[in-house]
Short mmCIF file of C-alpha atoms in Angstrom, two decimals:
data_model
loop_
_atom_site.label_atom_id
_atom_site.label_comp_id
_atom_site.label_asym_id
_atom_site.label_seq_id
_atom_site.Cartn_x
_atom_site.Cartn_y
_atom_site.Cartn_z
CA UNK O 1 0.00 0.00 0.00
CA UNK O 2 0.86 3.28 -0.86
CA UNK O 3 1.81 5.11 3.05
CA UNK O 4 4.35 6.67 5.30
CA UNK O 5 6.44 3.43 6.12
CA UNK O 6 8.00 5.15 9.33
CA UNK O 7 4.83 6.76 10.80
CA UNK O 8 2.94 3.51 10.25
CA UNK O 9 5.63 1.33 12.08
CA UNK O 10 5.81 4.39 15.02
CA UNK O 11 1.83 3.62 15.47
CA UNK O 12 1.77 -0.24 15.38
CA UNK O 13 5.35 0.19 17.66
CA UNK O 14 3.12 1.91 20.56
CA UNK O 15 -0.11 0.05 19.98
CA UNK O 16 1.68 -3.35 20.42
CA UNK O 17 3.25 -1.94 23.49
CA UNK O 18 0.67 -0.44 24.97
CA UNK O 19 -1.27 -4.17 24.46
CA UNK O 20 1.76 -6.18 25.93
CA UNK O 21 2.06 -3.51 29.33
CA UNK O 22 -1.57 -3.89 30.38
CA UNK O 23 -1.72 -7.58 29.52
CA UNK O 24 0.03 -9.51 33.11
CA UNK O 25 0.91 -12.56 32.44
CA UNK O 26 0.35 -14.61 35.33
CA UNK O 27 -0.54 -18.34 36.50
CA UNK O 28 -4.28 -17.60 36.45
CA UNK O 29 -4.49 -16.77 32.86
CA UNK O 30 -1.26 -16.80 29.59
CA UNK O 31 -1.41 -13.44 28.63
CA UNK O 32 -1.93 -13.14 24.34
CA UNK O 33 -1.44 -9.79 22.37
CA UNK O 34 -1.56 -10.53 18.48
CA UNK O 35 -1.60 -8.39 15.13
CA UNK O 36 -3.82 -8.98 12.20
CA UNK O 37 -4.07 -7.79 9.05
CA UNK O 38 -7.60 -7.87 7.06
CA UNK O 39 -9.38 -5.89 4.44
CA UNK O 40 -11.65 -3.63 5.11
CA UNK O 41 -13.70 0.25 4.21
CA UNK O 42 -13.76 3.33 5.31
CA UNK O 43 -17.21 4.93 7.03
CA UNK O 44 -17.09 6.55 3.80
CA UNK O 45 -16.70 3.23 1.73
CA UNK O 46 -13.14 4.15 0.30
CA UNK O 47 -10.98 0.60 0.61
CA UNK O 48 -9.64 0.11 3.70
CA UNK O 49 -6.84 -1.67 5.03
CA UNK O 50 -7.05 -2.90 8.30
CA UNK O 51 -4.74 -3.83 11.32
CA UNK O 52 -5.99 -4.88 14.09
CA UNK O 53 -4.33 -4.95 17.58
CA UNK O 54 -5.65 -7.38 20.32
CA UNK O 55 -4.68 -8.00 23.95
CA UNK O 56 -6.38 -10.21 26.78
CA UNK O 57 -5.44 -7.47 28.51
CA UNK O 58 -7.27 -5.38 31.61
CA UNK O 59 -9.69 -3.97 29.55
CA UNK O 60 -11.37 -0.47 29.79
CA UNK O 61 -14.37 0.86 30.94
CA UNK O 62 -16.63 2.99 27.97
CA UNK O 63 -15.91 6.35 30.26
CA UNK O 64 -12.40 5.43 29.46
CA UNK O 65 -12.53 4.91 26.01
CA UNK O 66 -14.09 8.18 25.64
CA UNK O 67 -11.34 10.03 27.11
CA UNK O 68 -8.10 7.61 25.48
CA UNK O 69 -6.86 9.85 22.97
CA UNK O 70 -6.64 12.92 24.81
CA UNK O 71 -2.82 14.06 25.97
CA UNK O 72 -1.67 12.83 28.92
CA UNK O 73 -4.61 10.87 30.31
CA UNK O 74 -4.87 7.00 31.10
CA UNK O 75 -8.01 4.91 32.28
CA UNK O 76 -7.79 6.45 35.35
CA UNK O 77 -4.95 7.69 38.44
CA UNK O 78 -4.41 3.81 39.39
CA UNK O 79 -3.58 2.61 36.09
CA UNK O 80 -0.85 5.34 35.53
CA UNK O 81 0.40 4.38 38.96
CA UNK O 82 0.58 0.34 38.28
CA UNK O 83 1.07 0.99 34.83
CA UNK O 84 3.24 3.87 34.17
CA UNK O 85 2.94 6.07 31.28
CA UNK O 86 1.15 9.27 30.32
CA UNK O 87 -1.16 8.02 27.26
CA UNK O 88 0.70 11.13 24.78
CA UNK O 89 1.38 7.83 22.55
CA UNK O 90 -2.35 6.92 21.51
CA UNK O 91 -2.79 11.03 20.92
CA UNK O 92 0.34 11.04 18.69
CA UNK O 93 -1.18 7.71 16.88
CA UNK O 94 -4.35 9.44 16.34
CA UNK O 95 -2.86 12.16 14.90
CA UNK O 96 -0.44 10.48 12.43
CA UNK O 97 -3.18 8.11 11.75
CA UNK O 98 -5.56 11.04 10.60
CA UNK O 99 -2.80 12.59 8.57
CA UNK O 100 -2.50 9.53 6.39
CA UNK O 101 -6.36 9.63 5.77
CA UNK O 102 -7.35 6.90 7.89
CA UNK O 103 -8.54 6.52 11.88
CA UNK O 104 -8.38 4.38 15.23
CA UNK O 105 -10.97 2.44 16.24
CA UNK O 106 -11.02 1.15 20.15
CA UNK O 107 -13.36 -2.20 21.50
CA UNK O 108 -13.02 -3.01 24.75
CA UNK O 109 -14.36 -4.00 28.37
CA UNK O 110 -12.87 -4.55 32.06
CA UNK O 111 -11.19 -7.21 32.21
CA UNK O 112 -11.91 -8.66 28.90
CA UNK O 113 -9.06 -7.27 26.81
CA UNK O 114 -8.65 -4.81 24.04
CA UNK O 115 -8.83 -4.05 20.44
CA UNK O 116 -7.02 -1.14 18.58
CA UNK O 117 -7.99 -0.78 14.74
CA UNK O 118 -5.72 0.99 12.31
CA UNK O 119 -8.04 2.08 9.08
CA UNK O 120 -5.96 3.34 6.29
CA UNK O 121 -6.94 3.93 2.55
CA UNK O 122 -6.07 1.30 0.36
CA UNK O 123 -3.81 2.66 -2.32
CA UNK O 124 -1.89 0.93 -4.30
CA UNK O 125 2.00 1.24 -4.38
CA UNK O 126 2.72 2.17 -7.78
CA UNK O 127 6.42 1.05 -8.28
CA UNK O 128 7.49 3.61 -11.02
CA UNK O 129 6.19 6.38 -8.61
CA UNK O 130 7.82 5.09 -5.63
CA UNK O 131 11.21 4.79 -7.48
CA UNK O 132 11.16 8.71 -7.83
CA UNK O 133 9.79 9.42 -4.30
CA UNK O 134 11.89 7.05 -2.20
CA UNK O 135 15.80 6.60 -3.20
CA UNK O 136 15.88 3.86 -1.12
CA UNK O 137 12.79 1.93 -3.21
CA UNK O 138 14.21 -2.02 -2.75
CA UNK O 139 13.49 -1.95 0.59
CA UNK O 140 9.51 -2.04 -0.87
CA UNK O 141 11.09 -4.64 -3.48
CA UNK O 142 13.25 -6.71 -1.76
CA UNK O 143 12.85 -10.51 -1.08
CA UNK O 144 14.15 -12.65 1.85
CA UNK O 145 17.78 -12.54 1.79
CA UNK O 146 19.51 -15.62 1.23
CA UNK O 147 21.77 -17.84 3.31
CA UNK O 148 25.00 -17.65 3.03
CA UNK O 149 25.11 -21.76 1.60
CA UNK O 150 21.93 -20.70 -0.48
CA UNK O 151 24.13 -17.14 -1.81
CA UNK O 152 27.65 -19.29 -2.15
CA UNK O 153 25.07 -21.59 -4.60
CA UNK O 154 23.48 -19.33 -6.63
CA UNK O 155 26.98 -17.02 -7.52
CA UNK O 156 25.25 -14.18 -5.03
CA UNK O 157 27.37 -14.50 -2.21
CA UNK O 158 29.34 -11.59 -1.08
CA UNK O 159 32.56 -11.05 0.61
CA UNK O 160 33.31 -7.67 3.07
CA UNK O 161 36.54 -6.61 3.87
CA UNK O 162 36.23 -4.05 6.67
CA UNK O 163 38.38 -4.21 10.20
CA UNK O 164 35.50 -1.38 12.13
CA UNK O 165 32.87 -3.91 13.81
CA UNK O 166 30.22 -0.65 13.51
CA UNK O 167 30.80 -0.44 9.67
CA UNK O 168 30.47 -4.44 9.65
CA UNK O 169 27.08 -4.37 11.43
CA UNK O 170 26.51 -1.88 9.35
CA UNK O 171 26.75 -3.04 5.96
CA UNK O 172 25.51 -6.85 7.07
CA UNK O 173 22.56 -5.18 8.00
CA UNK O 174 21.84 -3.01 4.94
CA UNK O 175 23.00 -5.99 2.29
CA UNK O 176 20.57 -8.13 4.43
CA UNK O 177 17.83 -5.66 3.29
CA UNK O 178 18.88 -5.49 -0.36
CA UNK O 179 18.86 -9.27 -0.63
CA UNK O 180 22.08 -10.14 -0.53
CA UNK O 181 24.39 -12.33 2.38
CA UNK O 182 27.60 -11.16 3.26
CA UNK O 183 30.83 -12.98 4.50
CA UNK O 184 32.75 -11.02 6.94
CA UNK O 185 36.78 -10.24 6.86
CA UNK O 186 38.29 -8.63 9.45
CA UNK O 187 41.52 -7.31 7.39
CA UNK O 188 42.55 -7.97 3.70
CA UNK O 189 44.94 -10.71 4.68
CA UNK O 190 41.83 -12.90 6.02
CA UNK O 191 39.84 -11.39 2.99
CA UNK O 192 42.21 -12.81 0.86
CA UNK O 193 42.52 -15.97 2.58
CA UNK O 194 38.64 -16.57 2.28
CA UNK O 195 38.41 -15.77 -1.54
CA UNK O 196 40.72 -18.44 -2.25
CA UNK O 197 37.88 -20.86 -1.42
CA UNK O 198 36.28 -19.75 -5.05
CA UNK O 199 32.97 -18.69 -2.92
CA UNK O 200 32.40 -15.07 -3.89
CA UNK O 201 30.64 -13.10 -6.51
CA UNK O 202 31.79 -9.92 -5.42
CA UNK O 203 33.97 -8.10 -2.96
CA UNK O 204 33.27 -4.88 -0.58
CA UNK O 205 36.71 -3.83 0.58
CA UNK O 206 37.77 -0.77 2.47
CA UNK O 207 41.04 0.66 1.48
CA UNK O 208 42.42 1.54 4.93
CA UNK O 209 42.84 -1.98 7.17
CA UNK O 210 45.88 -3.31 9.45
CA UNK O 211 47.50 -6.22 7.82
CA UNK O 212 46.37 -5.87 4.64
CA UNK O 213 44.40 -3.07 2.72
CA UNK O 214 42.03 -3.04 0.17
CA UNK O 215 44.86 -2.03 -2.78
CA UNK O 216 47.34 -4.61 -1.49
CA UNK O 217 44.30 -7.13 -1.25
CA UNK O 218 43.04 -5.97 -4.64
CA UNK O 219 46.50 -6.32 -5.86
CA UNK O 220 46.97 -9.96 -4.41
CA UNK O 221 43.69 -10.73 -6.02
CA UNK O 222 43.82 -10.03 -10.00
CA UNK O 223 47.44 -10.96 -10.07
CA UNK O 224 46.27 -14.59 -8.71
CA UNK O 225 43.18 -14.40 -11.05
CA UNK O 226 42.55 -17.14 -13.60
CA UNK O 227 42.64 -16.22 -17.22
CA UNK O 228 39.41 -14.91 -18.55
CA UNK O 229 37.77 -14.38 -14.67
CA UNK O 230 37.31 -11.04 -13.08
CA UNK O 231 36.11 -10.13 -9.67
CA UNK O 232 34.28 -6.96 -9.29
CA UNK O 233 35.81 -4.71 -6.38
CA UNK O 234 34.25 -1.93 -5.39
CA UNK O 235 35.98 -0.22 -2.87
CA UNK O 236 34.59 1.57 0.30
CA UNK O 237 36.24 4.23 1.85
CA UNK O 238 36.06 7.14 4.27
CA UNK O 239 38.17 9.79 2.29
CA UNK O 240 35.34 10.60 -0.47
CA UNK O 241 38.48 12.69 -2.30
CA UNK O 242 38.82 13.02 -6.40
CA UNK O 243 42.30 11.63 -6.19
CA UNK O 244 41.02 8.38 -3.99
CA UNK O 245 38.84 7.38 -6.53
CA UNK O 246 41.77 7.70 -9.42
CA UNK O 247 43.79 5.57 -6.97
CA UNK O 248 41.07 2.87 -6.99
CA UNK O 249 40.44 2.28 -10.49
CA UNK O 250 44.50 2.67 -10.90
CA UNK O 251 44.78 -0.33 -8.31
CA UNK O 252 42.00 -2.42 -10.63
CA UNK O 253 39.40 -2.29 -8.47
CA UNK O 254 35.55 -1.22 -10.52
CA UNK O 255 33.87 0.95 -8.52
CA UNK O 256 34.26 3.36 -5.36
CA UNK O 257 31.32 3.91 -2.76
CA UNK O 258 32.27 6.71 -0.20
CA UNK O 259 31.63 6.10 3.55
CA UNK O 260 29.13 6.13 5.43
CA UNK O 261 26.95 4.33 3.27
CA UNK O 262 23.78 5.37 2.18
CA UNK O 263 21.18 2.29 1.27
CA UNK O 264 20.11 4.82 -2.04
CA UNK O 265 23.97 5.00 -3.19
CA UNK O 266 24.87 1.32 -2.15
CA UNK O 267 21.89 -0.09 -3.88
CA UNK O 268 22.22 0.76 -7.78
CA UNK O 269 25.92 -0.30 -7.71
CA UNK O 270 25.15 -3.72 -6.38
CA UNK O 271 22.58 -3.92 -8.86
CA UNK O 272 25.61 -3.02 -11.86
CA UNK O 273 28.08 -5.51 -10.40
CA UNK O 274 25.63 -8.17 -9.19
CA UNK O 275 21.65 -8.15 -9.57
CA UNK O 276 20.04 -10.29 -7.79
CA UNK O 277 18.54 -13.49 -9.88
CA UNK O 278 15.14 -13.72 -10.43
CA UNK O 279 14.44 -10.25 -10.50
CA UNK O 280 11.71 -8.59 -13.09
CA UNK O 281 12.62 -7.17 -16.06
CA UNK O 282 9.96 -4.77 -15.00
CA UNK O 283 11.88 -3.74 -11.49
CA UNK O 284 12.70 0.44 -11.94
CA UNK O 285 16.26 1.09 -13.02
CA UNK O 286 17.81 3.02 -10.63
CA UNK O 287 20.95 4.21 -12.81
CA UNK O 288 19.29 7.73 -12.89
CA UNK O 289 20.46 7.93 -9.35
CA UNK O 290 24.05 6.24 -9.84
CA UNK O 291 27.05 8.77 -9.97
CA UNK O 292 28.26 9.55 -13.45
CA UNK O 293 31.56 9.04 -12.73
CA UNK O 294 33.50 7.75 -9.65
CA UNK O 295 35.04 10.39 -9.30
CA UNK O 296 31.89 12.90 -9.50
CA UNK O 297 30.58 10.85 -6.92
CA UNK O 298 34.04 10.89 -4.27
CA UNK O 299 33.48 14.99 -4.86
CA UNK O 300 29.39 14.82 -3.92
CA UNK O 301 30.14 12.66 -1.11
CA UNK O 302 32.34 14.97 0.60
CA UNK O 303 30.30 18.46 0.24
CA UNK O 304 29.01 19.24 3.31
CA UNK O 305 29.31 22.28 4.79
CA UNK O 306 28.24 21.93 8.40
CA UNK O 307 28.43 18.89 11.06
CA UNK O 308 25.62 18.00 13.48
CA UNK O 309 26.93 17.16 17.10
CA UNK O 310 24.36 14.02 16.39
CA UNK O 311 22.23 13.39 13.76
CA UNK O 312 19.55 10.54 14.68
CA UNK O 313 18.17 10.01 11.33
CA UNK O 314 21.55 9.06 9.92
CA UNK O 315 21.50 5.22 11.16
CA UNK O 316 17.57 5.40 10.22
CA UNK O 317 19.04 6.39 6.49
CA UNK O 318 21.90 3.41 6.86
CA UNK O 319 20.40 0.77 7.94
CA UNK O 320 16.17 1.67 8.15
CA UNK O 321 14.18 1.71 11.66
CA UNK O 322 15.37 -1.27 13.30
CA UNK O 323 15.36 0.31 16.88
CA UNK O 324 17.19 -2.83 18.06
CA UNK O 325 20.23 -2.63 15.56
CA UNK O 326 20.36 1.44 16.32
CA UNK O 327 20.63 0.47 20.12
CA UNK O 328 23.49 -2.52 19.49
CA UNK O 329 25.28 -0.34 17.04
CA UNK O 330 24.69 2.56 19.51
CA UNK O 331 25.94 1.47 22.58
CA UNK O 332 28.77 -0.42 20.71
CA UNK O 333 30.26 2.71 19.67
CA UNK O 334 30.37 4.72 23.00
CA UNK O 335 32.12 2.02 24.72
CA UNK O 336 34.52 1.23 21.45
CA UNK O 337 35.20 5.53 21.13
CA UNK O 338 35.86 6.28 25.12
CA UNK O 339 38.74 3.86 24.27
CA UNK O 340 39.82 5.47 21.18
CA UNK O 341 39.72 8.46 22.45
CA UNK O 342 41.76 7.97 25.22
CA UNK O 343 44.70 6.56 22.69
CA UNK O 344 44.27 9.11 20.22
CA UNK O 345 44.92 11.94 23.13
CA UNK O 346 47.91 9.86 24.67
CA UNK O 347 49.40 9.10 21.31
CA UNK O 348 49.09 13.02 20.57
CA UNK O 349 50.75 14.10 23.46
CA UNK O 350 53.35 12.02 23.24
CA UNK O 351 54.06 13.14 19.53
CA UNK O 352 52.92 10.20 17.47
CA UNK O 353 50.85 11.90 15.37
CA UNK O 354 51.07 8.77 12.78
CA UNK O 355 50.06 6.81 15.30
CA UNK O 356 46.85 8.80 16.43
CA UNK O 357 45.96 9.44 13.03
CA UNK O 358 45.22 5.62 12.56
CA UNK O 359 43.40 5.34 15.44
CA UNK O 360 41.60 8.90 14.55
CA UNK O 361 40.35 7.37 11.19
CA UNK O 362 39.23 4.23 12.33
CA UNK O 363 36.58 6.08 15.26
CA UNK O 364 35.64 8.46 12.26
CA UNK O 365 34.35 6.27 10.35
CA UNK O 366 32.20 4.62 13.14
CA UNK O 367 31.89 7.89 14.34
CA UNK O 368 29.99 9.61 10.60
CA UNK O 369 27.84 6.36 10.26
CA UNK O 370 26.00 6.66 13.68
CA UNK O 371 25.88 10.43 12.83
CA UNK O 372 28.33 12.07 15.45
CA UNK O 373 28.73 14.06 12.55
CA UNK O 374 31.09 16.89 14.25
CA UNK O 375 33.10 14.52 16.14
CA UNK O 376 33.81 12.24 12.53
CA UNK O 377 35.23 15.38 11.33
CA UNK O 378 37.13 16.52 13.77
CA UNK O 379 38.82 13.28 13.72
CA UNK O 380 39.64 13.83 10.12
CA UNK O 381 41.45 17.16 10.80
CA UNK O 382 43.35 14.98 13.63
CA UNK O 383 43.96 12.38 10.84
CA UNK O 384 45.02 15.07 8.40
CA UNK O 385 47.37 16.36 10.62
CA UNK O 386 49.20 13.10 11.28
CA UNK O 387 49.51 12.31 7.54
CA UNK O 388 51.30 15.61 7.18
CA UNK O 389 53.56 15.15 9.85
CA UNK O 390 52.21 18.01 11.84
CA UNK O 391 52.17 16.95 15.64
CA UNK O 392 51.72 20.24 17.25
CA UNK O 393 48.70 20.47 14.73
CA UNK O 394 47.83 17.01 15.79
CA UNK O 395 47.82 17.25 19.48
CA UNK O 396 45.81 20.91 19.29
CA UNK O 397 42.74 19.44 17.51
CA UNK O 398 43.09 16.02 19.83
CA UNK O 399 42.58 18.16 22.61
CA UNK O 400 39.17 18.82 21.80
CA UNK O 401 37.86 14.66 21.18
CA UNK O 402 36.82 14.56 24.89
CA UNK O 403 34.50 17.78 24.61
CA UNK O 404 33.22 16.37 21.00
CA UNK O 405 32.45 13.33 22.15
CA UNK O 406 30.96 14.09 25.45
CA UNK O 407 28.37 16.37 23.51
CA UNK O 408 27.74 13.41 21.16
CA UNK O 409 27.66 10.82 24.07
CA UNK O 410 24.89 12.99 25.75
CA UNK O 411 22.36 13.37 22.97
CA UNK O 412 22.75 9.56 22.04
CA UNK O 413 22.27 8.75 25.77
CA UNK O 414 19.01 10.53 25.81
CA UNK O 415 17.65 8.77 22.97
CA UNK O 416 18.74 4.90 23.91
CA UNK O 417 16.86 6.25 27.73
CA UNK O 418 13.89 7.20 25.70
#
């Protein structure tokens, strides 16, 4: 159907837990809350569709009901109390509900459980239209991503070079909703080791690893090629600069995707290098939004002009609304960047400003793809400054991480609490 994917998911998200909180589940009676899906109209006859949300729950009384949707009001005092809450979610519902054209319905009794009905117009989807509107359109298209025995089978199976565990949960996460399985490498030297086994269709590799990176690995790879077989490479890195891309294509690898990753830029160039079998002929071409050149598309990448302390919609635009993946990846990265932080600033001070500068790029590029925007860049001008040899330069903009990040660390704490 054609809706707002996000505000639909942020209603059914508080209708199922508002079921599951006022449904104990206790020896007397196994507490059920379920979700259905029918068909339906509007009171004015328009098509409906229809979700219904039931609980065997405590029930409500009709002067209740009447009262449900208004701010900040519950059942009544003792509910709130047992409970907790303040009943702003069902308002909010209401109101996204209404702006999509549809409405809530509400049957229930004391102690007999409760029914919430979602009524939205039944449009349908129309794919052309939805490849113009939302960049991001095979997430409406995509089918049930493969194993990785099922991928390795079928030629589809994907191999990921990439030594930062956030980019790795990362990118698993958004191939998983494109379609595709990935194979994890923690450096090029295990990359290298893995594609040996003749497994892979494709490789993901970022160019800056310990051990091995993605040009030596790339390098390692066609010059141990069989006559007549190519690999696509497309490289992934975090300096979106003209000159990186030339050194890519120099190095033989076929493409260059600048980090973080956005589903809409990641998407057409796995289509060019490896669509997915089985796919209509019909499926909308998304070439219109490809890059026309690599390097057009390094240049793009790297334009912006200012740098939020933390943006919250930027794991929502990497990786979609799984809530549970933004809390891992979340609370992965504070614990993995107090670390980092702490090296970068000792390493600084002490004058190895080569040194900090690896460490520096490695927590930007965690840093930009959960969307501490202003502390990513900051650690490039701390990486900068180490690949000049500049330590004074280096230690001056290390001395501000701790501030950078604390502001970060606060706003993301507020959110994972809420």
């Amino acid at each position: 159907i054609y809706c707002d994917p996000t505000r639909l998911r942020q209603v059914l998200l508080n209708l199922l837990g508002n079921a599951i909180k006022f449904t104990p589940d206790d020896a007397a009676q196994t507490g059920r809350v379920s979700l259905l899906l029918e068909q339906g109209a509007l009171a004015d006859g328009q098509p409906a569709v229809l979700l219904r949300v039931r609980d065997s729950g405590i029930g409500m009384p009709p002067e209740a009901i009447a009262k449900l949707f208004t701010p900040f009001c519950q059942g009544d005092a003792s509910t709130a109390r047992q409970f907790g809450g303040t009943g702003l979610g069902l308002s909010i519902s209401q109101r996204l509900v209404a702006l999509m054209g549809g409405q809530i319905t509400v049957l229930s009794s004391p102690g007999a459980g409760s029914e919430f009905t979602v009524m939205l117009p039944l449009h349908e989807a129309p794919m052309t239209a939805a490849g113009i509107e939302h960049p991001d359109w095979r997430l409406l298209l995509r089918t049930i991503a493969p194993s990785m025995g099922e991928a390795g089978a079928s030629g589809q199976l994907i191999l990921v070079a990439e030594d930062n565990e956030t980019n790795q949960d990362v990118l698993s996460e958004q191939l998983r909703l494109l379609g595709y399985c990935a194979d994890m490498a923690e450096d090029g030297r295990v990359a290298l080791e893995k594609w040996r086994s003749g497994r892979y269709a494709l490789l993901l590799t970022d160019c800056h690893m310990p051990n091995m990176d993605g040009f030596a690995l790339t390098k390692a790879i066609r010059e141990a090629e069989a006559p007549g077989t190519h690999l696509p490479i497309i490289a992934i890195t975090a300096n979106a600069m003209q000159g990186e891309a030339q050194r890519c294509l120099q190095a033989g690898m076929d493409d260059f995707l600048s980090k973080p990753l956005r589903l809409q830029e990641l998407a057409p160039v796995l289509e060019k290098w490896l669509p997915l079998k089985g796919r209509s002929e019909e499926t909308p071409a998304v070439a219109q939004d490809a890059p026309e050149s690599i390097a057009a598309h390094a240049l793009s990448a790297g334009s912006t002009a200012t740098f939020d302390i933390w943006n919250r919609s930027t794991l929502s635009e990497l990786v979609g609304d799984n809530m549970g993946l933004h809390r891992r990846l979340l609370e992965r990265f504070l614990l993995n960047a107090s670390q980092q932080i702490v090296c970068i600033e000792t390493q600084a001070l002490a004058g190895e400003s080569t040194q900090a500068s690896h460490v520096a790029h490695t927590l930007k590029s965690a840093a930009r793809s959960v969307g501490a925007l202003a502390l990513g860049e900051l650690c490039q001008q701390i990486e900068n400054a180490g690949r000049a040899n500049e330590p004074a330069h280096c230690a001056a903009q290390a001395a501000g991480l701790a501030t950078a990040f604390t502001q970060a660390q606060e706003r993301i704490q507020v959110y994972l609490e809420s």
